[in-house]
Short mmCIF file of C-alpha atoms in Angstrom, two decimals:
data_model
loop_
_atom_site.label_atom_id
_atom_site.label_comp_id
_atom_site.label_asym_id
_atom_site.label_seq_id
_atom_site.Cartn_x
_atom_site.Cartn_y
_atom_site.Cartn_z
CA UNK A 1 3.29 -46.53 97.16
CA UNK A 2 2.18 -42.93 95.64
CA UNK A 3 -0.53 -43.32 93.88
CA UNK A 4 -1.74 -41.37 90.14
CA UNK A 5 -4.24 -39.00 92.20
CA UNK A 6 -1.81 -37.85 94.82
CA UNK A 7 0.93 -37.09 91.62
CA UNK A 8 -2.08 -35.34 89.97
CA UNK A 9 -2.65 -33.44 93.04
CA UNK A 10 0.72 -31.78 92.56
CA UNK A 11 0.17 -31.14 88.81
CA UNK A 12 1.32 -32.99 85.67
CA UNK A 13 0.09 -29.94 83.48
CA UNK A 14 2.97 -29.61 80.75
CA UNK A 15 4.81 -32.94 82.04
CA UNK A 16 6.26 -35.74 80.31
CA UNK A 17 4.86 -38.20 81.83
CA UNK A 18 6.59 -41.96 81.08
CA UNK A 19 3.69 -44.47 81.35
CA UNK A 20 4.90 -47.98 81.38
CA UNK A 21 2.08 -49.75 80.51
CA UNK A 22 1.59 -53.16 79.19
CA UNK A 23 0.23 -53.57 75.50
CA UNK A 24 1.62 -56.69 74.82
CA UNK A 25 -1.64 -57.96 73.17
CA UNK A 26 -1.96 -60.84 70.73
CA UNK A 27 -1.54 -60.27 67.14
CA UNK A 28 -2.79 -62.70 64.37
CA UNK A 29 -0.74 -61.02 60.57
CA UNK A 30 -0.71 -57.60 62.58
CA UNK A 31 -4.30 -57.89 63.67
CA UNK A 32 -5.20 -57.44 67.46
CA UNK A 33 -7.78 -60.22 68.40
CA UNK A 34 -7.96 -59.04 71.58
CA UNK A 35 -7.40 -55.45 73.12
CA UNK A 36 -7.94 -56.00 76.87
CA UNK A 37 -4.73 -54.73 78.16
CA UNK A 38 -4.58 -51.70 76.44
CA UNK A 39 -8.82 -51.24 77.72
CA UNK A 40 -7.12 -51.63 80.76
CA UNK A 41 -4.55 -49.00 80.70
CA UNK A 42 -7.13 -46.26 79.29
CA UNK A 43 -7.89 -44.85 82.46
CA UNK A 44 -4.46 -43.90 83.44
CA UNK A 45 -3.83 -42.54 79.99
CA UNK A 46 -6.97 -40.85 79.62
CA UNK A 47 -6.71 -39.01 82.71
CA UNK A 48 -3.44 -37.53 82.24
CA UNK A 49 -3.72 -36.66 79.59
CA UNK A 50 -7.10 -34.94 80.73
CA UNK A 51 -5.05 -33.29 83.19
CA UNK A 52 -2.50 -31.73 80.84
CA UNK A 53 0.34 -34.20 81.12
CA UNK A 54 2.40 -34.83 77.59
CA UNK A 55 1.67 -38.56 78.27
CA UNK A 56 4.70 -40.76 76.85
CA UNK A 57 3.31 -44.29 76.43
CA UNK A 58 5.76 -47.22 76.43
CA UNK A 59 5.53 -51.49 76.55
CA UNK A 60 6.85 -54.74 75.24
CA UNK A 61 5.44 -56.94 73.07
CA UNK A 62 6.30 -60.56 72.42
CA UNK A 63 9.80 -61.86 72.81
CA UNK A 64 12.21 -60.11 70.08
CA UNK A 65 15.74 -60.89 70.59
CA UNK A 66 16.57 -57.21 71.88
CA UNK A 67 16.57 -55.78 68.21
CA UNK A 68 13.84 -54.11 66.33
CA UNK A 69 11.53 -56.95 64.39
CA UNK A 70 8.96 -55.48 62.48
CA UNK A 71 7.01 -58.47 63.66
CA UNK A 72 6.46 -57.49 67.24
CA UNK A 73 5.95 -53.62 66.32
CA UNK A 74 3.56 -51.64 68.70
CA UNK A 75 2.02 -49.87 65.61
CA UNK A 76 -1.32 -51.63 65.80
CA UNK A 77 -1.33 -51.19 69.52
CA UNK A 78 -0.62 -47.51 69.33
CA UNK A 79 -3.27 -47.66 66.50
CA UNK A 80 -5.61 -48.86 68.65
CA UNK A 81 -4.48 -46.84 71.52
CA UNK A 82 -5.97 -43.95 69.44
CA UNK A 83 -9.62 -44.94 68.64
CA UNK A 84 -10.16 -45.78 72.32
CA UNK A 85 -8.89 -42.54 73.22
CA UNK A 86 -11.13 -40.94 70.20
CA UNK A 87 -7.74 -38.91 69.67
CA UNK A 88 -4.58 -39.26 67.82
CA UNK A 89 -1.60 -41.00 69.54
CA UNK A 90 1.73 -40.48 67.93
CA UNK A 91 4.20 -43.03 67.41
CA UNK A 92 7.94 -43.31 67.32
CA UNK A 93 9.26 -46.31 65.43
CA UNK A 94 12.36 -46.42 67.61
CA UNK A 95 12.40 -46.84 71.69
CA UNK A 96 15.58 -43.97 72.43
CA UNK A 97 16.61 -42.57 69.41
CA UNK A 98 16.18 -40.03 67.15
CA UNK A 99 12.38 -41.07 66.50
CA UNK A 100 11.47 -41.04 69.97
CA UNK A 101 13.24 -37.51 70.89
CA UNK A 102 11.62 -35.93 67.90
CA UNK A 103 8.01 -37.15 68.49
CA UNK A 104 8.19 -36.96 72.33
CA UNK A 105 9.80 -33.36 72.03
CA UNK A 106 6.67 -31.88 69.82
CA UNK A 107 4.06 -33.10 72.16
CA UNK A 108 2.00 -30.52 73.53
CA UNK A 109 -0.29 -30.72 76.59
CA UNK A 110 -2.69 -32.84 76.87
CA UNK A 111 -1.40 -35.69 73.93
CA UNK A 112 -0.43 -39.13 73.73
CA UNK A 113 2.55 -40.93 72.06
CA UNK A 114 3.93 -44.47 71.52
CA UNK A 115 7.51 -45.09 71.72
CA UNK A 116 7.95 -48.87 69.84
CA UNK A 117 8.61 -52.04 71.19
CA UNK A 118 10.72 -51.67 74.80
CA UNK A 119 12.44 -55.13 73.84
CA UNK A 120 13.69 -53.83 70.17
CA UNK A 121 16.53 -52.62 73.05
CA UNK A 122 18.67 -55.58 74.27
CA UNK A 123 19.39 -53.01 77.67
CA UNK A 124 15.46 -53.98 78.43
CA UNK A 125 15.84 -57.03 79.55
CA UNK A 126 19.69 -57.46 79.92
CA UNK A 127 20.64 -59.55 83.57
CA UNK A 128 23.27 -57.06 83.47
CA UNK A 129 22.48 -54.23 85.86
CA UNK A 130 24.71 -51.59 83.78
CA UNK A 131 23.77 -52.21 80.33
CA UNK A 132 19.92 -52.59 81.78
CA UNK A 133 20.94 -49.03 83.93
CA UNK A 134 22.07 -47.77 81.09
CA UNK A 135 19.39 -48.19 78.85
CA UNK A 136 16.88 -46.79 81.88
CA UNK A 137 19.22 -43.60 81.97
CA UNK A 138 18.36 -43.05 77.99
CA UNK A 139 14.77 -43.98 78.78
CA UNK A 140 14.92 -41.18 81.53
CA UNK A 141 15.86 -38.38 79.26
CA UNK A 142 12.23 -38.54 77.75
CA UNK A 143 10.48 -37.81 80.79
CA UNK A 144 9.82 -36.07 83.83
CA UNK A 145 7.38 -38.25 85.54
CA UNK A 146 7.23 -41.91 86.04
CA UNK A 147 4.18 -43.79 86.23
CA UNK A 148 4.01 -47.31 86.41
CA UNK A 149 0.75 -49.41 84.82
CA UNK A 150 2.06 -52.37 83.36
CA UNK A 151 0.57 -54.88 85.68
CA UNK A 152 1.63 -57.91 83.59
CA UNK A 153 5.19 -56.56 83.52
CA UNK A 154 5.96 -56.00 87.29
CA UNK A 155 7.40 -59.24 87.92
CA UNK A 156 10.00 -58.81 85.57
CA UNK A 157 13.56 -57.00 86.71
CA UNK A 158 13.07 -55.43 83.59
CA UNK A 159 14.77 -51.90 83.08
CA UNK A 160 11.64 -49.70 82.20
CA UNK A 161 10.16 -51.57 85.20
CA UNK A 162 12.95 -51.57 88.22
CA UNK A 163 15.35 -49.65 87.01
CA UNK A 164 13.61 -46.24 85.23
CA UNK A 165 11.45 -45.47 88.42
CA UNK A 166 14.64 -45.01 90.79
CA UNK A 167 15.73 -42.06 88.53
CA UNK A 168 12.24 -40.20 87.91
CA UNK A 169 9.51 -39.42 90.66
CA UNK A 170 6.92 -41.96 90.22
CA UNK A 171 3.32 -43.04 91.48
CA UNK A 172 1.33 -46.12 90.55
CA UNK A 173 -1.32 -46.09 87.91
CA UNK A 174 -5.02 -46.62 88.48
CA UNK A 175 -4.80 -50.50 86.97
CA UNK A 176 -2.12 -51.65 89.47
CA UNK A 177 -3.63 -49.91 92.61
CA UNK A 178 -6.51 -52.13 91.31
CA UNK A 179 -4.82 -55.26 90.74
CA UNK A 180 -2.77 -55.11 94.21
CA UNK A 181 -5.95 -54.57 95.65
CA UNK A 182 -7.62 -57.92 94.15
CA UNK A 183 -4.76 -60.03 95.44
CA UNK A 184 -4.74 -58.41 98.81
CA UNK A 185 -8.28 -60.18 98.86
CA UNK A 186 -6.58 -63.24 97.33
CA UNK A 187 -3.56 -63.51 100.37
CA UNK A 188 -4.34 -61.38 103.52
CA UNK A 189 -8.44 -60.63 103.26
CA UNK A 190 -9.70 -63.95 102.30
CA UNK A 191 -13.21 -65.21 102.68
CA UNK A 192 -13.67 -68.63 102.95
CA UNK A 193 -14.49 -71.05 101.39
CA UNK A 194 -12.28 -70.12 99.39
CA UNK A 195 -11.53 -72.20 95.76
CA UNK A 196 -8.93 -72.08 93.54
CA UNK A 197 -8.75 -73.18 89.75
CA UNK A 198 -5.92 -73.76 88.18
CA UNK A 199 -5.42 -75.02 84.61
CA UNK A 200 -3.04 -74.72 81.60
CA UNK A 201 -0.32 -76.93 80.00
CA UNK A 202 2.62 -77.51 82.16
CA UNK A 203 2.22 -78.46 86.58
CA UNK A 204 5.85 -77.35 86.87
CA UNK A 205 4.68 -73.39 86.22
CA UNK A 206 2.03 -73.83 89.12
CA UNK A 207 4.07 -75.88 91.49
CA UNK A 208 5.27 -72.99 93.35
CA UNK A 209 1.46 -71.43 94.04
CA UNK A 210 0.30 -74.43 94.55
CA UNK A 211 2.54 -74.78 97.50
CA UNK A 212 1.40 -71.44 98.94
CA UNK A 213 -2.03 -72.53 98.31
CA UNK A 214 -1.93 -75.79 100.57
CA UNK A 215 -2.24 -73.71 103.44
CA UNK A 216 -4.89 -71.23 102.58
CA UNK A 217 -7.31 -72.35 100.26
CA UNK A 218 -10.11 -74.78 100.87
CA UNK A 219 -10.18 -76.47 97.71
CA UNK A 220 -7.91 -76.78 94.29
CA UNK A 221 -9.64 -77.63 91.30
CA UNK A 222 -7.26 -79.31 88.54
CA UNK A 223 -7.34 -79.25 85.18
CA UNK A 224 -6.10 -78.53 81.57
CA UNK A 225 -2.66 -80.06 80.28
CA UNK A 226 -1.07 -80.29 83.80
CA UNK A 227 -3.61 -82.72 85.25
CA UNK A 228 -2.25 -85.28 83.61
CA UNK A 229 0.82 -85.22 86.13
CA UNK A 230 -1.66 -85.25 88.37
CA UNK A 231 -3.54 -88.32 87.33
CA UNK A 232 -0.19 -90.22 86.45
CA UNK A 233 0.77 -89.34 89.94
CA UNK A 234 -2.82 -91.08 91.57
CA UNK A 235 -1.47 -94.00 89.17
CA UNK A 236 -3.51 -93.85 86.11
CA UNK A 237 -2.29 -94.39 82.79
CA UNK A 238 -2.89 -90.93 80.62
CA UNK A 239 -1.78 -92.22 76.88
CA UNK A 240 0.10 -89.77 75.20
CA UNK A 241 -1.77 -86.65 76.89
CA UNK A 242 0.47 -83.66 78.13
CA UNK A 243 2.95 -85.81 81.07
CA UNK A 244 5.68 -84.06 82.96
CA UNK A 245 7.42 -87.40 84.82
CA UNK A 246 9.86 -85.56 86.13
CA UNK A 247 7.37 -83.25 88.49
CA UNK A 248 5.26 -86.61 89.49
CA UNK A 249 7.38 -86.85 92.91
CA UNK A 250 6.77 -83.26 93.95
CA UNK A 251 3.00 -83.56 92.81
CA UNK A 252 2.54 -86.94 94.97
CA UNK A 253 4.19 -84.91 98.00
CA UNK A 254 1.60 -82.15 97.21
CA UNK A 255 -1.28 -84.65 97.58
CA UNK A 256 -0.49 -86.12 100.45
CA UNK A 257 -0.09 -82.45 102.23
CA UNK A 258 -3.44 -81.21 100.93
CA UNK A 259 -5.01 -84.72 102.45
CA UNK A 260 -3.04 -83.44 105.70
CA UNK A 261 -4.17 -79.64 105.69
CA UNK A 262 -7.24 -80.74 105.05
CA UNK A 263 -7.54 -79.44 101.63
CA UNK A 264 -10.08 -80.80 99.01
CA UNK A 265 -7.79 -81.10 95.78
CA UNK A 266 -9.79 -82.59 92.86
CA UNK A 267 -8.76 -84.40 89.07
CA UNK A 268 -10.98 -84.70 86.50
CA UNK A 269 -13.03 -88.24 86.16
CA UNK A 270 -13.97 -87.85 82.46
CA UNK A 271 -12.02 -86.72 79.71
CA UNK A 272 -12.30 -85.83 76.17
CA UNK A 273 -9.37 -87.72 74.25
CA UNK A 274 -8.51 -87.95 70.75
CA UNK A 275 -5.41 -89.63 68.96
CA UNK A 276 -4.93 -86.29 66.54
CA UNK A 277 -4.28 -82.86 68.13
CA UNK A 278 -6.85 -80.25 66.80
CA UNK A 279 -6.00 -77.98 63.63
CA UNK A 280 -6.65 -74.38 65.53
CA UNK A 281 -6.23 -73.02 62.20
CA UNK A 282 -9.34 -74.26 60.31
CA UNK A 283 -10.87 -75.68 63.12
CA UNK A 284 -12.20 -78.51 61.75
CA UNK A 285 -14.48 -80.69 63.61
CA UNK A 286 -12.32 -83.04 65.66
CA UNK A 287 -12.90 -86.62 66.35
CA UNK A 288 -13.08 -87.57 70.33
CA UNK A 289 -14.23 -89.83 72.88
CA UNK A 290 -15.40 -89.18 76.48
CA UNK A 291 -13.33 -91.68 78.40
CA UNK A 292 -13.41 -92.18 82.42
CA UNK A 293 -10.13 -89.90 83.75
CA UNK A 294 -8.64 -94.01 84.49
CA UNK A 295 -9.18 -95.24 80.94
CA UNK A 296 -7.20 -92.99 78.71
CA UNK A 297 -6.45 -95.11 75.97
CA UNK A 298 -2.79 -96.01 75.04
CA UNK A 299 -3.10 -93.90 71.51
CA UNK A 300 -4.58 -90.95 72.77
CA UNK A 301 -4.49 -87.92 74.81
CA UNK A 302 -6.43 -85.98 77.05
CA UNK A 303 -7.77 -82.46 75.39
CA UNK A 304 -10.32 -81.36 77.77
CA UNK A 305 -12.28 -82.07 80.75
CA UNK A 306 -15.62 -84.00 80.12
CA UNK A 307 -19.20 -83.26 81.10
CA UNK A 308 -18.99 -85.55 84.72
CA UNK A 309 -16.05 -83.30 85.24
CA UNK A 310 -17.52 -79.93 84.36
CA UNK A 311 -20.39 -80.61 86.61
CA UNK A 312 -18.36 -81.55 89.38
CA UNK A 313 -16.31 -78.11 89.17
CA UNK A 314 -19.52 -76.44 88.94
CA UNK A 315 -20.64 -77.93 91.97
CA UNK A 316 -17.33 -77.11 93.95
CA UNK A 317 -17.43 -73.45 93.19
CA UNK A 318 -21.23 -73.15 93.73
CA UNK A 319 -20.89 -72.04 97.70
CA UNK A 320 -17.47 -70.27 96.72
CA UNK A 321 -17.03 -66.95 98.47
CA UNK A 322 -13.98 -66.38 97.07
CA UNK A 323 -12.28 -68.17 93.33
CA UNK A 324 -9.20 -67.18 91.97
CA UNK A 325 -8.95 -69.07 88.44
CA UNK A 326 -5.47 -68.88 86.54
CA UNK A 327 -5.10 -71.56 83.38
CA UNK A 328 -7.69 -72.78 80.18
CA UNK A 329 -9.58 -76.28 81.46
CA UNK A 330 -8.91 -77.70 77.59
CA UNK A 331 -7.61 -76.85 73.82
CA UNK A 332 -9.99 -73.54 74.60
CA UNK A 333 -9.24 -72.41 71.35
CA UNK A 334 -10.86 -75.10 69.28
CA UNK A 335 -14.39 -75.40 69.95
CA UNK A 336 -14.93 -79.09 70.51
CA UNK A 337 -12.38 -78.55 73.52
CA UNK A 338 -13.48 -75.26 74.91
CA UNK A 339 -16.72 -76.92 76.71
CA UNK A 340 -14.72 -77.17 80.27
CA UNK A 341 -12.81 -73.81 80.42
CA UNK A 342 -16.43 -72.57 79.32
CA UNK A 343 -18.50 -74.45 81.96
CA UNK A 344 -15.37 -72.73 84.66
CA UNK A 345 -16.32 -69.51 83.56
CA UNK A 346 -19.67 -69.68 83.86
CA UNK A 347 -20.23 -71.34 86.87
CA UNK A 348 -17.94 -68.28 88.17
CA UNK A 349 -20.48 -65.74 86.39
CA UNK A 350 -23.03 -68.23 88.74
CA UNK A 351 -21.66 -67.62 91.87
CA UNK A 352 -22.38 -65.19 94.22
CA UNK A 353 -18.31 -65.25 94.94
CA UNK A 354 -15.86 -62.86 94.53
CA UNK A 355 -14.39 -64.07 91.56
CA UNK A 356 -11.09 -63.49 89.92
CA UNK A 357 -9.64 -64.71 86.33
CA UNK A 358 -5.71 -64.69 86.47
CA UNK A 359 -4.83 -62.80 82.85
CA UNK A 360 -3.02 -64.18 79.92
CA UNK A 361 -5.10 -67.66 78.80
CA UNK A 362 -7.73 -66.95 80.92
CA UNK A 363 -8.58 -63.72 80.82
CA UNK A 364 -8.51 -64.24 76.95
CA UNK A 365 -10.40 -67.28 76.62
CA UNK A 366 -13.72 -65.65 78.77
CA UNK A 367 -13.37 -62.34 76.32
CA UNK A 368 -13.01 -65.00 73.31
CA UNK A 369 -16.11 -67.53 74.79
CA UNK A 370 -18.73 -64.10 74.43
CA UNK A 371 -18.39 -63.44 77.82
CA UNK A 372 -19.28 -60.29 79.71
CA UNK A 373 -16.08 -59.24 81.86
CA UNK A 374 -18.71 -57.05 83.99
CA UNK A 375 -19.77 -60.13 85.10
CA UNK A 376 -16.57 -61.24 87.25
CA UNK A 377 -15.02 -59.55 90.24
CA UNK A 378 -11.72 -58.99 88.14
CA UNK A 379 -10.26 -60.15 85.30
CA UNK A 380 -6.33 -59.65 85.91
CA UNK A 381 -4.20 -58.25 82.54
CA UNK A 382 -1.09 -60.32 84.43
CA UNK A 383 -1.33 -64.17 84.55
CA UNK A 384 2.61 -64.60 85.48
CA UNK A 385 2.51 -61.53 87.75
CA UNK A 386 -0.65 -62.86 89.75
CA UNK A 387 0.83 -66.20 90.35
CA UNK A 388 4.25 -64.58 91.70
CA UNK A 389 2.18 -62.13 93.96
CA UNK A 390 0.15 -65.59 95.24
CA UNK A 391 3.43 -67.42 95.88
CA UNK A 392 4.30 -64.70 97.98
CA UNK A 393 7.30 -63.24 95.91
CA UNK A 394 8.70 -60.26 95.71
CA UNK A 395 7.70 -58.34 92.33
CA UNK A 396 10.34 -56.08 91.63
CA UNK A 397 7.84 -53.21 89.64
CA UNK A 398 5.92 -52.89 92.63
CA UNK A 399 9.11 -52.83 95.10
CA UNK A 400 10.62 -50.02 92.80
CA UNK A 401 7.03 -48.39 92.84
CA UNK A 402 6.73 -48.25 96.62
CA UNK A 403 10.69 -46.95 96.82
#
């Protein structure tokens, strides 16, 4: 895989250089509550643009139905984009047409623009490989240089991520050299022990890693919404928390191998249940108990891990030389259920491990809970991405980078 310094070695000076990065960052009425990604591109940008390049800077954003929805517009990220960069970025308001050609073609070395939302473009994301060839092709006649930065993107066979790299020359960006290096640590360079903690709603999007992980970590830590299957499947009753019945054979079967391989894979024994999901709006005090993880009531449901359960998590990644977290422990965003994806994070900002927070959820809940990223190994931009690279899947961005 070429990497950014090599392809500034030869000289971008007076290139159009197509940066696919990944600014798909949450927006509350057109407000971003939480810039991380595009932090994370900034070096890339910044430095070829440093170097002379005419930097053309492209992403999704949400899930528009491949036309342009002035809901999912990259305006705010290109916005932002600008006061990080303490210079102004330009922005097209379509992705190929007559927007794009005009503000690409009266960049001068040295600048920055936007082109909008990649999806507004149903050849994006099309599972038809001429319309999404197609679209790459008109995506191609904007630049002469590909470089690829879009971390949480590179599992997709997206067009601006498989298919526009085959037609330009192309390198990787600083952030995915950096996040291919992480998981290197995570799959071939492991130091033991090595813990794993995985959380969020559903077990059926883990299933897969968790499979991978039976027979190279040394303990998995369970929690959030997809414990539940978990604790259904060791034969408690959960109420109406969070249940996927149809997984609980396949989880039962992933016990019984972890007992085998010798893996340590442990369920919460306290919970926080209440009979009335949280208002994340107002959030208004909620009303809870603190129930063993065997006496869910009937009425209720599971919304976070309680304090037995925090402690014991703590204690399981204290002598950690390695933690790989992917997945919220609770309803992180209210604060009467954010006490065991907090107690996670900081008993990972305790250890003396090399510690990694999987993006999406994650990496947004320790920049929402006040704390400081500096203080973890890596936080990853690409929850989805990370957890295909861990299953040991082919990610078709990097396979087109390294082409």
């Amino acid at each position: 895989m070429k990497t950014i310094d090599e392809l500034l070695a030869e000289g971008v000076k007076g290139k159009r250089v197509f940066v696919r990065a990944d600014l798909n960052v949450p927006l509350a009425e057109g407000t971003i509550t939480d810039d991380g990604r595009i932090r994370a591109v900034l070096p890339t940008i910044a430095k070829l643009a440093e170097s002379g390049a005419r930097v053309v800077v492209a992403s999704h954003l949400g899930r528009p139905k491949g036309a342009p929805d002035p809901a999912f517009s990259l305006a705010p990220a290109a916005a932002r984009l600008g006061e990080l960069l303490g210079a102004e970025v330009a922005f097209a308001t379509d992705t190929v047409g007559a927007s794009a050609k005009e503000t690409v073609g009266a960049l001068t070395d040295g600048r920055v623009a936007v082109i909008e939302n990649l999806r507004f473009n149903a050849g994006e994301t099309s599972k038809d490989d001429v319309e999404r060839g197609a679209f790459a092709d008109q995506l191609a006649e904007l630049a002469d240089v590909y470089v690829g930065d879009g971390f949480g993107a590179v599992h997709r066979k997206h067009a601006s991520v498989f298919d526009l790299p085959a037609r330009l020359p192309h390198a990787a960006g600083y952030l995915i050299a950096t996040e291919v290096g992480v998981l290197k640590k995570l799959t071939d360079e492991v130091r033991p022990p090595y813990v794993v903690v995985l959380g969020g709603a559903k077990v059926s999007d883990k299933l897969a890693v968790i499979d991978e992980l039976l027979g190279k970590a040394d303990r998995l830590l369970i929690g959030g919404g997809m414990a539940y299957t978990f604790l259904y499947a060791k034969g408690y009753e959960v109420g109406i928390s969070l249940l996927q019945k149809d997984q609980v054979d396949v989880v039962k079967e992933y016990m019984a191998r972890a007992e085998a391989n010798g893996v340590e894979l442990v369920l919460p024994v306290d919970i926080l249940a209440s009979a009335e999901f949280p208002d994340l709006k107002t959030k208004a005090p909620a009303d809870f108990t603190v129930v063993d993880a065997d006496g869910i009531p009937a009425d209720k449901e599971g919304l976070d891990i309680g304090p037995k359960t925090r402690e014991l998590y703590a204690s399981k990644i204290a002598d950690a030389e390695t933690v790989f977290w992917n997945g919220p422990l609770g309803v992180f965003e209210h604060p009467d259920y954010a006490g065991g994806t907090r107690a996670i994070a900081q008993a990972l900002v305790d250890s003396d491990a090399f510690t990694v927070v999987g993006g999406g959820d994650s990496a947004a809940a320790v920049r929402t809970l006040g704390f400081d990223e500096n203080a973890f190994g890596h936080i990853s931009t690409g929850g989805g991405a990370s957890l295909e690279y861990l299953e040991g899947k082919t990610l078709p961005g990097l396979a087109a980078l390294e082409g």
